[in-house]
mmCIF file of C-alpha atoms and ligand atoms in Angstrom:
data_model
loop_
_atom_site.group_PDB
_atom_site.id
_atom_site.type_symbol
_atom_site.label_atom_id
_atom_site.label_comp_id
_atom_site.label_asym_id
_atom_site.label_seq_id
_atom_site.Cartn_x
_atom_site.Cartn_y
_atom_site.Cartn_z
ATOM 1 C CA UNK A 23 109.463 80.806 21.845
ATOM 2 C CA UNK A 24 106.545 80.665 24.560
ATOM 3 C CA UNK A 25 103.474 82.223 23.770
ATOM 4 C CA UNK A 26 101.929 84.604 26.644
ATOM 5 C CA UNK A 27 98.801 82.917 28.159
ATOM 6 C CA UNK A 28 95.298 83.980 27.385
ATOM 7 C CA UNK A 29 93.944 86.443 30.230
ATOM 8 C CA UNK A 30 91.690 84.590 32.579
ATOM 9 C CA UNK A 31 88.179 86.084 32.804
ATOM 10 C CA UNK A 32 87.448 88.114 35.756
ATOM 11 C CA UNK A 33 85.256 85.708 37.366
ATOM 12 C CA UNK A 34 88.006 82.782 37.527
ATOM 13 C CA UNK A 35 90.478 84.976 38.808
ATOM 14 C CA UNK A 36 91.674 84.533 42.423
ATOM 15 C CA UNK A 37 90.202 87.492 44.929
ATOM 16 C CA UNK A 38 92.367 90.575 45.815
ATOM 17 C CA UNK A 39 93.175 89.377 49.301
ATOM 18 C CA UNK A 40 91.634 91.382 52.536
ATOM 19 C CA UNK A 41 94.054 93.507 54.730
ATOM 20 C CA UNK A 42 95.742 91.158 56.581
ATOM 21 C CA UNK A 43 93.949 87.802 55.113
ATOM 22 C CA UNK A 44 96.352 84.962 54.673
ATOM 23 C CA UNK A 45 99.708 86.536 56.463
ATOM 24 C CA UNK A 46 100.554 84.017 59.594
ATOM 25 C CA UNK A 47 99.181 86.183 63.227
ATOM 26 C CA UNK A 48 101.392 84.924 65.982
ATOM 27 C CA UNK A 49 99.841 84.608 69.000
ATOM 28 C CA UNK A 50 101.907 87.329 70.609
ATOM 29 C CA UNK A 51 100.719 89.736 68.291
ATOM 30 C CA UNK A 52 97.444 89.512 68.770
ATOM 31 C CA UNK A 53 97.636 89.654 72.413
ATOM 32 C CA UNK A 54 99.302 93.180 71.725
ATOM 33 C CA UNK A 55 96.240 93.692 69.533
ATOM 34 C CA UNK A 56 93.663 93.141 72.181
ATOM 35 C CA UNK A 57 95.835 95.124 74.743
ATOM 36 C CA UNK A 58 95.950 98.094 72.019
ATOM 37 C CA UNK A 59 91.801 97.638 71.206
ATOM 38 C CA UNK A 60 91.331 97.858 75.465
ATOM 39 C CA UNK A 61 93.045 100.951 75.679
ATOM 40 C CA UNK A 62 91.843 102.177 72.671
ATOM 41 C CA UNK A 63 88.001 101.579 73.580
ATOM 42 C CA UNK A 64 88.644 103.118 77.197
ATOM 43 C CA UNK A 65 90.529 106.076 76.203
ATOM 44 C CA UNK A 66 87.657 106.726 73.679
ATOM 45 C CA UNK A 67 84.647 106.948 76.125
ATOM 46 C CA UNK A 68 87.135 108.559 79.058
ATOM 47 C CA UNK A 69 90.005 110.640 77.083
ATOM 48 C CA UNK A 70 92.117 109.327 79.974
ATOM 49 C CA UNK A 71 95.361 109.249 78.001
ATOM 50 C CA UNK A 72 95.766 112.768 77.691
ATOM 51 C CA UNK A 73 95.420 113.144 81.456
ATOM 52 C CA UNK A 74 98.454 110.511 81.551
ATOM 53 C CA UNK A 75 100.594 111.846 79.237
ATOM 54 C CA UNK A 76 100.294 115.204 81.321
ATOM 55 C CA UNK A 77 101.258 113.411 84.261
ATOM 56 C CA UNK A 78 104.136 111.316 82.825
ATOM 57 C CA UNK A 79 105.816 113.182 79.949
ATOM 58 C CA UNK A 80 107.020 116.630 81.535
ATOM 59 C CA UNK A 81 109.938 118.594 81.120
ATOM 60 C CA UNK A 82 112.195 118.254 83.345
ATOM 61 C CA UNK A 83 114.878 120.955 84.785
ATOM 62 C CA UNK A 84 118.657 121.285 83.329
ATOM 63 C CA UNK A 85 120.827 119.597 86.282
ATOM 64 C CA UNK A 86 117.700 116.851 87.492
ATOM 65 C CA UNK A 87 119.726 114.851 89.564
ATOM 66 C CA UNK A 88 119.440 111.546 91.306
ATOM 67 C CA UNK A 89 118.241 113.093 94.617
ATOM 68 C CA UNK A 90 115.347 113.344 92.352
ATOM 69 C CA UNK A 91 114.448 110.158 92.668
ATOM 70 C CA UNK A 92 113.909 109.852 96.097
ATOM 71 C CA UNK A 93 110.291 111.705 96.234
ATOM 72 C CA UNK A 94 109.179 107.828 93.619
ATOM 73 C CA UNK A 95 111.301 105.997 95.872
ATOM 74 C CA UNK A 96 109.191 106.853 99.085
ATOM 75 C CA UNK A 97 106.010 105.729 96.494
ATOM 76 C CA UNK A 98 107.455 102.689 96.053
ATOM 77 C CA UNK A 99 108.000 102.148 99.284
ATOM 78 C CA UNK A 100 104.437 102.952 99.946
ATOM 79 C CA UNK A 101 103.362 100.608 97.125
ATOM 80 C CA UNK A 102 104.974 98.104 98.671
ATOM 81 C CA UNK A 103 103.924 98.426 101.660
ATOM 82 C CA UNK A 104 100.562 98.480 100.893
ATOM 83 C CA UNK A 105 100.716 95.485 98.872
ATOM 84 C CA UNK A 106 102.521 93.157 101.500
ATOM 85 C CA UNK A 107 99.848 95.178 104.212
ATOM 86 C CA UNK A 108 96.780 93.142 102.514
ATOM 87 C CA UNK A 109 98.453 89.698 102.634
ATOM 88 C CA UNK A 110 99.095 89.998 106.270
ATOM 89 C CA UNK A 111 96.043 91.307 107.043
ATOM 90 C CA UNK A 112 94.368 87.989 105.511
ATOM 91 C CA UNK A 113 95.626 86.459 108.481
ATOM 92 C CA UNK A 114 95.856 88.948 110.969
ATOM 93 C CA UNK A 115 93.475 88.526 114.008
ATOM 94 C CA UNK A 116 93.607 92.197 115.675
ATOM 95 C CA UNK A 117 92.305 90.689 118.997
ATOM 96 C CA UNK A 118 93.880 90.727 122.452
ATOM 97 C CA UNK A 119 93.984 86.800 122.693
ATOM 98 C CA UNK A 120 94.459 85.631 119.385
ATOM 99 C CA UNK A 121 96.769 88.509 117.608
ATOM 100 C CA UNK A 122 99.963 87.487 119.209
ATOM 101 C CA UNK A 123 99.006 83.846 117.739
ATOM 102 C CA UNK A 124 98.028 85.001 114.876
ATOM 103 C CA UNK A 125 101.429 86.592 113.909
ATOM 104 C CA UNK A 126 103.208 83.619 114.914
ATOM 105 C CA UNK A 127 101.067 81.220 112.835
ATOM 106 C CA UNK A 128 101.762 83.926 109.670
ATOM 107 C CA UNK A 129 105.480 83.562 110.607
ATOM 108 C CA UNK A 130 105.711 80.030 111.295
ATOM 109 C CA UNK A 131 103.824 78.542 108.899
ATOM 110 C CA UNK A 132 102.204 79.987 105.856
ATOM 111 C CA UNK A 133 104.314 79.780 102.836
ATOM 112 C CA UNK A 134 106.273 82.748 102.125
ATOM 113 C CA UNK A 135 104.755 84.425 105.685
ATOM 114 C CA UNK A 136 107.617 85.685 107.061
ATOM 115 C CA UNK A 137 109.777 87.109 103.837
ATOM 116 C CA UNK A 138 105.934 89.083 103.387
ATOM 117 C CA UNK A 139 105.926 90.157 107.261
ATOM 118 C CA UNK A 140 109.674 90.936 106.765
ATOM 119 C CA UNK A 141 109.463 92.886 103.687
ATOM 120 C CA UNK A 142 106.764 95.041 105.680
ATOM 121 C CA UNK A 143 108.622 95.201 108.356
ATOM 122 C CA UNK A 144 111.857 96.357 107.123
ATOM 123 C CA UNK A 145 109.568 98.495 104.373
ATOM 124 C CA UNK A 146 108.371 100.636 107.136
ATOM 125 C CA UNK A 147 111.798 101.914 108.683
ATOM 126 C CA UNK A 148 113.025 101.940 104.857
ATOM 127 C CA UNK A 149 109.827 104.424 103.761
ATOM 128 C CA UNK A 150 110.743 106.304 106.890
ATOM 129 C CA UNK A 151 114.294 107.001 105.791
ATOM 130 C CA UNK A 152 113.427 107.507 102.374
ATOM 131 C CA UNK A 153 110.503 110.458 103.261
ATOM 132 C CA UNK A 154 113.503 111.754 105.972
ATOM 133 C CA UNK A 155 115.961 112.030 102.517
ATOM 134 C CA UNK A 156 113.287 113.640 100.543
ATOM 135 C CA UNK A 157 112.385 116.049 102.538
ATOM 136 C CA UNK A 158 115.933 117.180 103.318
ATOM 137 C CA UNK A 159 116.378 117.146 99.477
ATOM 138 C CA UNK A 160 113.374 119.556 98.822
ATOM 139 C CA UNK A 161 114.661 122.078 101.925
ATOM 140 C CA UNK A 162 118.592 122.010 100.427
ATOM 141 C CA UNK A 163 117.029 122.464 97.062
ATOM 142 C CA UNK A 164 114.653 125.280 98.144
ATOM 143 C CA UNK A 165 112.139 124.028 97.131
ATOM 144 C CA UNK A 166 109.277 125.087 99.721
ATOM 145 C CA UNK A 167 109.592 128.282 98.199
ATOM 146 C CA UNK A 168 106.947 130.204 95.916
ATOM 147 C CA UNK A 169 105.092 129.023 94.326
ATOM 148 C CA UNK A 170 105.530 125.364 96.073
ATOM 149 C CA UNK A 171 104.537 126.216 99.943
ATOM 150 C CA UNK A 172 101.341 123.874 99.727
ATOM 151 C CA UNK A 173 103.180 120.983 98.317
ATOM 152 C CA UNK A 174 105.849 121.319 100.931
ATOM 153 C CA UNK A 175 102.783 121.708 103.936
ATOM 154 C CA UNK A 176 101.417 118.523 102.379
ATOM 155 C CA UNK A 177 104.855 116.583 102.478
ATOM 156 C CA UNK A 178 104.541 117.764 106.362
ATOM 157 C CA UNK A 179 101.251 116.263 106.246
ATOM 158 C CA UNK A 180 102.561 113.199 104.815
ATOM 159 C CA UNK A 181 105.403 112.825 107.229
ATOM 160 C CA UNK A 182 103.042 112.590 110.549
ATOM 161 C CA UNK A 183 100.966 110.418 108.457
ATOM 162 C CA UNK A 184 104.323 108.068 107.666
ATOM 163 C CA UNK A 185 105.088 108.031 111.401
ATOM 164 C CA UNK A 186 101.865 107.808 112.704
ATOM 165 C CA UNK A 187 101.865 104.380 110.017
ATOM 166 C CA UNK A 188 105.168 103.243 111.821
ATOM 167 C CA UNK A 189 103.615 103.810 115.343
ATOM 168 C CA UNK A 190 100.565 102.082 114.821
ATOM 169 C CA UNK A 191 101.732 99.410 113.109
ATOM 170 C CA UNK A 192 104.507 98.415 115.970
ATOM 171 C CA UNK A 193 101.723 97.230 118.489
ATOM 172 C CA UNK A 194 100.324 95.111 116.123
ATOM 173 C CA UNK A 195 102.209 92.036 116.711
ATOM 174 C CA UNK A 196 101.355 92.394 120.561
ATOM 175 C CA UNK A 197 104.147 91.138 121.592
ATOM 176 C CA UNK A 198 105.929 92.284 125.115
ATOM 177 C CA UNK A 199 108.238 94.100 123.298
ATOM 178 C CA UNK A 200 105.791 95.905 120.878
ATOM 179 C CA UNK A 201 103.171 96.330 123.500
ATOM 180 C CA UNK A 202 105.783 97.833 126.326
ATOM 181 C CA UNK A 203 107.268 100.146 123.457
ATOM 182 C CA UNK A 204 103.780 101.382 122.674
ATOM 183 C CA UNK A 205 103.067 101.916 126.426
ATOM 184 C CA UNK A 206 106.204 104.138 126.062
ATOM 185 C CA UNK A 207 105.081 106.302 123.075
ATOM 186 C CA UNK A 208 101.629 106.876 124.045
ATOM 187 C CA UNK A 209 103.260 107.788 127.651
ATOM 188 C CA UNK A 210 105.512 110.405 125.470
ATOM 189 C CA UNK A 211 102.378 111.608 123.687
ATOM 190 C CA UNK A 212 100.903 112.229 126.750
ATOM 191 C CA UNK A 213 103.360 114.979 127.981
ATOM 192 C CA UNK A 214 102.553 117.008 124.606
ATOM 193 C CA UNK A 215 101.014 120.644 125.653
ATOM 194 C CA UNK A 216 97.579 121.112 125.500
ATOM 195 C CA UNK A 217 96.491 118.448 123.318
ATOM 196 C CA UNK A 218 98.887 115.324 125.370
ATOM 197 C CA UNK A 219 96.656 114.323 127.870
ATOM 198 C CA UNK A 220 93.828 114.329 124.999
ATOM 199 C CA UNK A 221 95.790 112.491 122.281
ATOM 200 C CA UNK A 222 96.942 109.483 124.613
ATOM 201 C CA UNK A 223 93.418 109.092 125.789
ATOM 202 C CA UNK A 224 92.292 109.400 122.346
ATOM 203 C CA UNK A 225 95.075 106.439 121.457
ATOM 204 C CA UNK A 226 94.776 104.258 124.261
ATOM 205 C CA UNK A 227 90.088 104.106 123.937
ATOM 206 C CA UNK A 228 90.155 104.982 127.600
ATOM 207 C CA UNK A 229 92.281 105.415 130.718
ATOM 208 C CA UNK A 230 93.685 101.964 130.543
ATOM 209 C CA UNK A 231 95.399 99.751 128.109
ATOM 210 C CA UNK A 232 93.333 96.963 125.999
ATOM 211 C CA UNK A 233 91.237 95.402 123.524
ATOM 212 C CA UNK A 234 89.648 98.682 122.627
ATOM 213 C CA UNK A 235 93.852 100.158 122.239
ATOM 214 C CA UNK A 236 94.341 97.281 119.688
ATOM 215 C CA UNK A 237 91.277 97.472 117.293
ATOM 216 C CA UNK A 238 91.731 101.829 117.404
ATOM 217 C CA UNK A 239 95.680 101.176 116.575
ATOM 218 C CA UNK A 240 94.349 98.701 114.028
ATOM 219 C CA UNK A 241 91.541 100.540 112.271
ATOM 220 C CA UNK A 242 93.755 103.702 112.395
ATOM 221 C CA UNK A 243 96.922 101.438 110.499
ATOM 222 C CA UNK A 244 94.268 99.943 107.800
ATOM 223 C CA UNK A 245 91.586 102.516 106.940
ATOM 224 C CA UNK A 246 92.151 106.050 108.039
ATOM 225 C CA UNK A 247 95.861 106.652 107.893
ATOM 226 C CA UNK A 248 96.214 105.040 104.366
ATOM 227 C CA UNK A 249 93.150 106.698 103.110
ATOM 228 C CA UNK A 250 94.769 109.916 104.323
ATOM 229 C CA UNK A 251 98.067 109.089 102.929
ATOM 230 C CA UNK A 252 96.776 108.127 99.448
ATOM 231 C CA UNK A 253 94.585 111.610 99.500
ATOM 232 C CA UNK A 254 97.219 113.547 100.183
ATOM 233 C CA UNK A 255 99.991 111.687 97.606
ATOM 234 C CA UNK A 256 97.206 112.404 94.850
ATOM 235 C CA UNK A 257 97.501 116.397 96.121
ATOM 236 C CA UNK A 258 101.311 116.035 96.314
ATOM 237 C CA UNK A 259 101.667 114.336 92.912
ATOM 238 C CA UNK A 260 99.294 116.822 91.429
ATOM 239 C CA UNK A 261 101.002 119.834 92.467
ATOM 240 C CA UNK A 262 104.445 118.386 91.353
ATOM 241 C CA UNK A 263 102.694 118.015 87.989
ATOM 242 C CA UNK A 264 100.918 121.271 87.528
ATOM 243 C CA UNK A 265 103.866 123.470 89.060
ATOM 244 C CA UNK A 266 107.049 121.192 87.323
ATOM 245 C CA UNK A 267 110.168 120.583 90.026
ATOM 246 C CA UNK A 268 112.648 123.217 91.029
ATOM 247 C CA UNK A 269 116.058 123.336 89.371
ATOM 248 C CA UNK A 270 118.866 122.757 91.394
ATOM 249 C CA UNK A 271 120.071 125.998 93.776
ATOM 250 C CA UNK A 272 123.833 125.998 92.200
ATOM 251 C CA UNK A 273 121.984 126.329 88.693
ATOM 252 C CA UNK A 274 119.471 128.657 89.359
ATOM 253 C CA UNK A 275 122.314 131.093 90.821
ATOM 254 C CA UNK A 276 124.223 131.045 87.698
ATOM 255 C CA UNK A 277 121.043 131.892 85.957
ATOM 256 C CA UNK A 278 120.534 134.779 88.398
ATOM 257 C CA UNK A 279 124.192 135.944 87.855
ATOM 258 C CA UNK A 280 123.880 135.998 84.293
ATOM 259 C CA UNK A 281 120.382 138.156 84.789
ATOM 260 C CA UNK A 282 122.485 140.619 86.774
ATOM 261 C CA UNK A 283 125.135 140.582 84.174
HETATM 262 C C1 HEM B 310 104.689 109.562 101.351
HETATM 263 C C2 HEM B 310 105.558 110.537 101.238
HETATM 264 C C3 HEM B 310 105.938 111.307 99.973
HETATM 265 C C4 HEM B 310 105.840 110.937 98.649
HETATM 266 C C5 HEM B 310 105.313 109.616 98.085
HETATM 267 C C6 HEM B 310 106.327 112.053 97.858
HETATM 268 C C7 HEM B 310 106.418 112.050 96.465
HETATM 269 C C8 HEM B 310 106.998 113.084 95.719
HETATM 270 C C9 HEM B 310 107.378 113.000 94.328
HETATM 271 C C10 HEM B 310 107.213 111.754 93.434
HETATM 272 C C11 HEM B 310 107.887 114.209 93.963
HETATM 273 C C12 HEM B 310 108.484 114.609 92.570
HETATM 274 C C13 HEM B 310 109.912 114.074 92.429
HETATM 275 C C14 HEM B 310 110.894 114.619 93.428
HETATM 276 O O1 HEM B 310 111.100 115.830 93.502
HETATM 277 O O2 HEM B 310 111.444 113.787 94.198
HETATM 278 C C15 HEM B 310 107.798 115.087 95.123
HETATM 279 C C16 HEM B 310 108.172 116.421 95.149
HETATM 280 C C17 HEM B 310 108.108 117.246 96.273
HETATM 281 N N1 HEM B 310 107.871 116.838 97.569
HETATM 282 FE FE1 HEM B 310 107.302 114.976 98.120
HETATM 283 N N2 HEM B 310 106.675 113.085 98.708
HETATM 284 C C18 HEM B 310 106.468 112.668 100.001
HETATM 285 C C19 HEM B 310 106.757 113.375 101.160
HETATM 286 C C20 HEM B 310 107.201 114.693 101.200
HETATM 287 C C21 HEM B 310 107.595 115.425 102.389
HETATM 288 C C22 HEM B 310 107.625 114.824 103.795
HETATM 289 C C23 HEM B 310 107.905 116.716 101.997
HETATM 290 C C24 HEM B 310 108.334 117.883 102.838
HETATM 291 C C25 HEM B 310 107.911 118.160 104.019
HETATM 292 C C26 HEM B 310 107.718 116.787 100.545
HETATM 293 C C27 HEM B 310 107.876 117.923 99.786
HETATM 294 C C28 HEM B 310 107.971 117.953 98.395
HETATM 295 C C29 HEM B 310 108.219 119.148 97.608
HETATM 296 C C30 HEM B 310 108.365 120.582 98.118
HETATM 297 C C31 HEM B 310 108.307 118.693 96.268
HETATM 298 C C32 HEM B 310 108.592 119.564 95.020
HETATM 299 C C33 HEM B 310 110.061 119.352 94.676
HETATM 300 C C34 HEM B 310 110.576 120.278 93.600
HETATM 301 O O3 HEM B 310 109.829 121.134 93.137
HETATM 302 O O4 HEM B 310 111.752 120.141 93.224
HETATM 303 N N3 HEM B 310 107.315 115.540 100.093
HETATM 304 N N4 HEM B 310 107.277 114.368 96.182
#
């Protein structure tokens, strides 16, 4: 028979270990950790989460459809475009002699140049069609209705400021064909009542196409527009928070019919 051992005095027995002394970290772990402890120490000293989670977990109408998804779409599309925008305009040169040059050398021969100047190019008629969509799926929806009038007069907002993007951003290049087509639309702009005459002076700097035509198309497709358009997606996404989307019509007539019932 064995004997039980003598109990070892207190002092020669090993320490209780410390929450999470001797179990193996991986380094994955504590990356998640550090990401968790960055948060955490923001969120403390800005309570920022709670303003997330009111913009990112909402309830959501019975019948949200995939026509839904073309109001994050067109924000994608903006992303996008805003994120290939500042790579071109590292190399950009929005004068009269050297911008023509300076697209082609982007083009030709920086690495990756031309998928980025394609991507933005092809992004621009894509976030065009995708604002088009939208809208039409906000009127078919009824949307604009009460109580969502001011969200719908910013989406107008944000559809001249979409085209206005697309127009400005054409001449850029300066090559004949996006200088001629310019010379077209400011012509058009021109034959606007009232305002035509003022606007396509207002575009051009002056009676007579130039240098001053390219830096106001260019300052006007860098700073104001997208300052504009950002202002007025933070209005749009706020409202679409605060007020919640519209169900779809077919729904919302059964509900009525049952009302009636
Ligand atoms: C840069 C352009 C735009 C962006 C990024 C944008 C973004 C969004 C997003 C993310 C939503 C919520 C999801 C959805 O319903 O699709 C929304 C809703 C809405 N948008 Fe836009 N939008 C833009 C342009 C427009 C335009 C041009 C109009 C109309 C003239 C418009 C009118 C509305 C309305 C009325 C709603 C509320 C929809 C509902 O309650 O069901 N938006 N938008």
């Amino acid at each position: 028979m064995k004997l039980p051992l003598p109990p070892v005095p207190t002092a020669l027995q090993p320490k209780p270990k410390r929450p999470g002394e001797g179990e193996r970290v991986k380094p994955l772990d504590q990356v998640k950790e550090a990401g968790v402890a960055t948060v955490d120490w923001v969120d403390e000293r800005t309570s920022l989460s709670g303003a997330a989670r009111w913009v990112m977990f909402r309830k959501v109408p019975k019948g949200t459809n995939w026509f839904y998804t073309l109001g994050s779409a067109s924000l994608f599309a903006f992303l996008s475009q805003a994120v290939t925008g500042v790579f071109l305009a590292m190399y950009y040169d929005p004068s009269i002699t050297n911008a023509y040059e300076s697209t082609r050398h982007l083009t030709n021969e920086i690495f990756l140049g031309e998928f980025v100047r394609g991507m933005h190019r092809w992004g621009s008629s894509v976030m065009v069609i995708l604002v088009f969509l939208h809208m039409a799926r906000t009127f078919f929806f009824g949307a604009y209705k009460y109580p969502r009038e001011l969200n719908w007069i910013i989406g107008v907002v944000l559809l001249i400021l979409t085209m206005t993007m697309s127009f400005t951003g054409y001449l850029l290049p300066f090559d004949q064909r996006s200088y001629w087509a310019t010379v077209v639309g400011v012509n058009i702009n021109g034959t606007g009542p009232m305002v035509g005459p003022f606007l396509s002076d207002f575009l051009r700097g002056g009676a007579e196409f130039g240098s001053t035509t390219l830096s106001r198309f260019y300052a006007i497709h860098m700073l104001l527009v997208p300052g504009g358009l950002i202002a007025m997606i933070g209005a749009h996404l706020y409202l679409v928070t605060r007020l919640g989307t519209t169900a779809p019509p077919w729904l919302r007539a059964k509900t009525a019919q049952k009302d009636t019932v």
